[in-house]
mmCIF file of C-alpha atoms in Angstrom:
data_model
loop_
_atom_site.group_PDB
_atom_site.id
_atom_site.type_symbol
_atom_site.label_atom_id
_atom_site.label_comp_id
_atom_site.label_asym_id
_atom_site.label_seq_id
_atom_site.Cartn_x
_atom_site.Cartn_y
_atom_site.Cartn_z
ATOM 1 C CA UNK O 13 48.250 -19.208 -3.503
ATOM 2 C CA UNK O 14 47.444 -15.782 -3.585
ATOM 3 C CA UNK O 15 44.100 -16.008 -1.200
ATOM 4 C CA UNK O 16 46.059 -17.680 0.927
ATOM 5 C CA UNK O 17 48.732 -15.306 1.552
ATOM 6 C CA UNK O 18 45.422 -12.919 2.123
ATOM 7 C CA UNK O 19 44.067 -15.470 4.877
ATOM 8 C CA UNK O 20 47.426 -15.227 6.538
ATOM 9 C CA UNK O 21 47.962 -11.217 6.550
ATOM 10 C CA UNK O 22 45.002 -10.483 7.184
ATOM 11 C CA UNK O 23 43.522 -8.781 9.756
ATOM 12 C CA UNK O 24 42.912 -10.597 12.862
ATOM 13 C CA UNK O 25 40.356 -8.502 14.242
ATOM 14 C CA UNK O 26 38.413 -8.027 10.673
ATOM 15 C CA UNK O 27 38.377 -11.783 10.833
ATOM 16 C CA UNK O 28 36.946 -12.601 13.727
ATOM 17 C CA UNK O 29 34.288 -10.097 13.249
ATOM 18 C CA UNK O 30 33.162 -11.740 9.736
ATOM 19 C CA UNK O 31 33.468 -15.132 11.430
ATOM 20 C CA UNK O 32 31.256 -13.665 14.145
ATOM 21 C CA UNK O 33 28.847 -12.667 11.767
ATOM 22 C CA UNK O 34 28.970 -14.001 8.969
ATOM 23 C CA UNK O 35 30.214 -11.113 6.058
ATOM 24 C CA UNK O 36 32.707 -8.711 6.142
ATOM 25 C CA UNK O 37 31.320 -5.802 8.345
ATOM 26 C CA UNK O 38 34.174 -3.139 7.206
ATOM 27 C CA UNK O 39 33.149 -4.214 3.166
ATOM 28 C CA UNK O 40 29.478 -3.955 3.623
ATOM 29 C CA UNK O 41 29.638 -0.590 5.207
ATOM 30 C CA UNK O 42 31.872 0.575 2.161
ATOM 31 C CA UNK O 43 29.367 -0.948 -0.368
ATOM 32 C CA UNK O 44 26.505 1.007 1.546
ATOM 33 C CA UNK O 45 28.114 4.311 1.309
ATOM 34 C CA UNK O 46 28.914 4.014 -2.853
ATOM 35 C CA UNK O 47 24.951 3.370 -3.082
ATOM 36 C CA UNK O 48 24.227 6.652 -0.759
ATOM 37 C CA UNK O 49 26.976 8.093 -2.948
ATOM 38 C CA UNK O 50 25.184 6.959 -6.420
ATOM 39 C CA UNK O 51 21.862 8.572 -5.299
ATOM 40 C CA UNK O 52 23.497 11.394 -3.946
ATOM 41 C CA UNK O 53 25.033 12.205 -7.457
ATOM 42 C CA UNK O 54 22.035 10.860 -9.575
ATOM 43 C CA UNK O 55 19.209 13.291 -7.065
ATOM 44 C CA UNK O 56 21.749 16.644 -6.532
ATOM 45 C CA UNK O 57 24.154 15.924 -9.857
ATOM 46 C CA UNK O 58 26.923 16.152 -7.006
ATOM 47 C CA UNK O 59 28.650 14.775 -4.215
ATOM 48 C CA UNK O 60 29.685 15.393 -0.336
ATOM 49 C CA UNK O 61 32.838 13.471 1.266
ATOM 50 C CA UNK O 62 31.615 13.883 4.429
ATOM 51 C CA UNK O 63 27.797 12.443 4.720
ATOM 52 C CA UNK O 64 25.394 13.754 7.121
ATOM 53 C CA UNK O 65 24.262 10.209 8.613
ATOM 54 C CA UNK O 66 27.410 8.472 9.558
ATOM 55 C CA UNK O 67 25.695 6.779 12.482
ATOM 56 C CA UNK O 68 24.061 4.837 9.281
ATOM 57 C CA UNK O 69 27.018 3.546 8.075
ATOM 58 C CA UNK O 70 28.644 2.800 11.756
ATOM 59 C CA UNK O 71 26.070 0.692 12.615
ATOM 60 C CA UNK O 72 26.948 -2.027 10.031
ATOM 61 C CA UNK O 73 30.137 -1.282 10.455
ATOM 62 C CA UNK O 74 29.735 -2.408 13.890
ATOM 63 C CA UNK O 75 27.561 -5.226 13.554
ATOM 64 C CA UNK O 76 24.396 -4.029 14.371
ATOM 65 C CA UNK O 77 22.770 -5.026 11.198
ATOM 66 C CA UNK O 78 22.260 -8.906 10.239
ATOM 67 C CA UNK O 79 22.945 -10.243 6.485
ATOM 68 C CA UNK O 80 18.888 -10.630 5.589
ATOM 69 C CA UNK O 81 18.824 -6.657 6.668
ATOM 70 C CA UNK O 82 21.693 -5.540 5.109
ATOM 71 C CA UNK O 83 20.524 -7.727 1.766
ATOM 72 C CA UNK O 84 17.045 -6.000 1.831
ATOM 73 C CA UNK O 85 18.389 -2.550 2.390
ATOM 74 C CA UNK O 86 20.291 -3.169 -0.467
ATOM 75 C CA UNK O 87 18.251 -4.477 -3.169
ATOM 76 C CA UNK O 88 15.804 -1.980 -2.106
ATOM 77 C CA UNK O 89 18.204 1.042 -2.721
ATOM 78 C CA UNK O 90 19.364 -0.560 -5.795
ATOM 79 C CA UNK O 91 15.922 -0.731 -7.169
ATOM 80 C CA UNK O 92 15.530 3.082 -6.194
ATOM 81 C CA UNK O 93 18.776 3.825 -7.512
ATOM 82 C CA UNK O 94 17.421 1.967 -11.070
ATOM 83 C CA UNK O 95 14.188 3.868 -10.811
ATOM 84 C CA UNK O 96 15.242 7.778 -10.050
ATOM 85 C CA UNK O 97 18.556 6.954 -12.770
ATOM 86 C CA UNK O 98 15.466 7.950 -15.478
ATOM 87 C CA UNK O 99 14.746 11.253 -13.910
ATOM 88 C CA UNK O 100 18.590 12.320 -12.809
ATOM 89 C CA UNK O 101 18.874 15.662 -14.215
ATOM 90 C CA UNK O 102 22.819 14.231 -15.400
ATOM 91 C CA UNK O 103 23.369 13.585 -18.953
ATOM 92 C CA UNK O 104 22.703 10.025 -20.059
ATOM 93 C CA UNK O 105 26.389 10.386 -21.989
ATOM 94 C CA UNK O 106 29.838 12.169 -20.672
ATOM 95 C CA UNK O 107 31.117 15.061 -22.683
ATOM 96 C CA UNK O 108 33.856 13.187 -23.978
ATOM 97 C CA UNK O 109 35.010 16.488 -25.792
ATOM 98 C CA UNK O 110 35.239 18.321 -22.353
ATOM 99 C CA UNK O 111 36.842 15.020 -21.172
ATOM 100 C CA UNK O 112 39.460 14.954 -23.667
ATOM 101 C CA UNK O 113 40.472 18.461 -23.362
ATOM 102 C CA UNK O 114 40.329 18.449 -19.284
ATOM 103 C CA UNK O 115 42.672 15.275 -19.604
ATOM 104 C CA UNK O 116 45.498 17.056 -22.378
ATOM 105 C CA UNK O 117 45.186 19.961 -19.413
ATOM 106 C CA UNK O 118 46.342 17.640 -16.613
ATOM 107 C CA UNK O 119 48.903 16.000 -18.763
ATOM 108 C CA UNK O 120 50.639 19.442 -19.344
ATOM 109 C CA UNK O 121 50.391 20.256 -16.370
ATOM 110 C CA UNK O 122 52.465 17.433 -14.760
ATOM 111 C CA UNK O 123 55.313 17.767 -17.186
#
């Protein structure tokens, strides 16, 4: 019941364009920039909002890349991502420590 009430709200446009070609354009897009996002973090240990190539990201956004290309770009980043995770200058565990203590911070200072 519930994906049905999603088929019926949802949007008409966003539709039409995954009927048109065949995945969700808007999803695909989004799924592209966390992997730019992932080696972003793993090569600089940081991470920009704004990223320098959006013309990248508006092009599947607006259809100009077919499933097989947007499947290969994909498994080819992810295979990057796997390989340069073993040279990332981050630390292979969190400081939970640090974590803790930021997290007690935040809670006292919302009351």
């Amino acid at each position: 019941q519930s994906y049905e009430t999603w088929k019926q709200n949802r949007n008409e446009k966003r539709a039409e364009q995954e009927r048109i070609h065949g995945f969700d354009l808007k999803h695909s897009a989004a799924c592209c920039r966390l992997l730019l996002c992932c080696e972003e973090i793993l090569t600089k240990g940081n991470y920009t909002v704004w990223q320098e190539d959006g013309s990248f990201l508006r092009s599947i956004r607006n259809g100009e890349w077919n499933y097989d290309k947007l499947v290969n770009w994909v498994e080819e980043k992810d295979a990057y991502l796997k390989q340069i995770a073993q040279t990332s200058p981050l630390p292979k565990q969190p400081d939970m420590q640090a974590l803790d203590k930021l997290c007690m911070e935040i809670v006292k200072m919302t009351k």
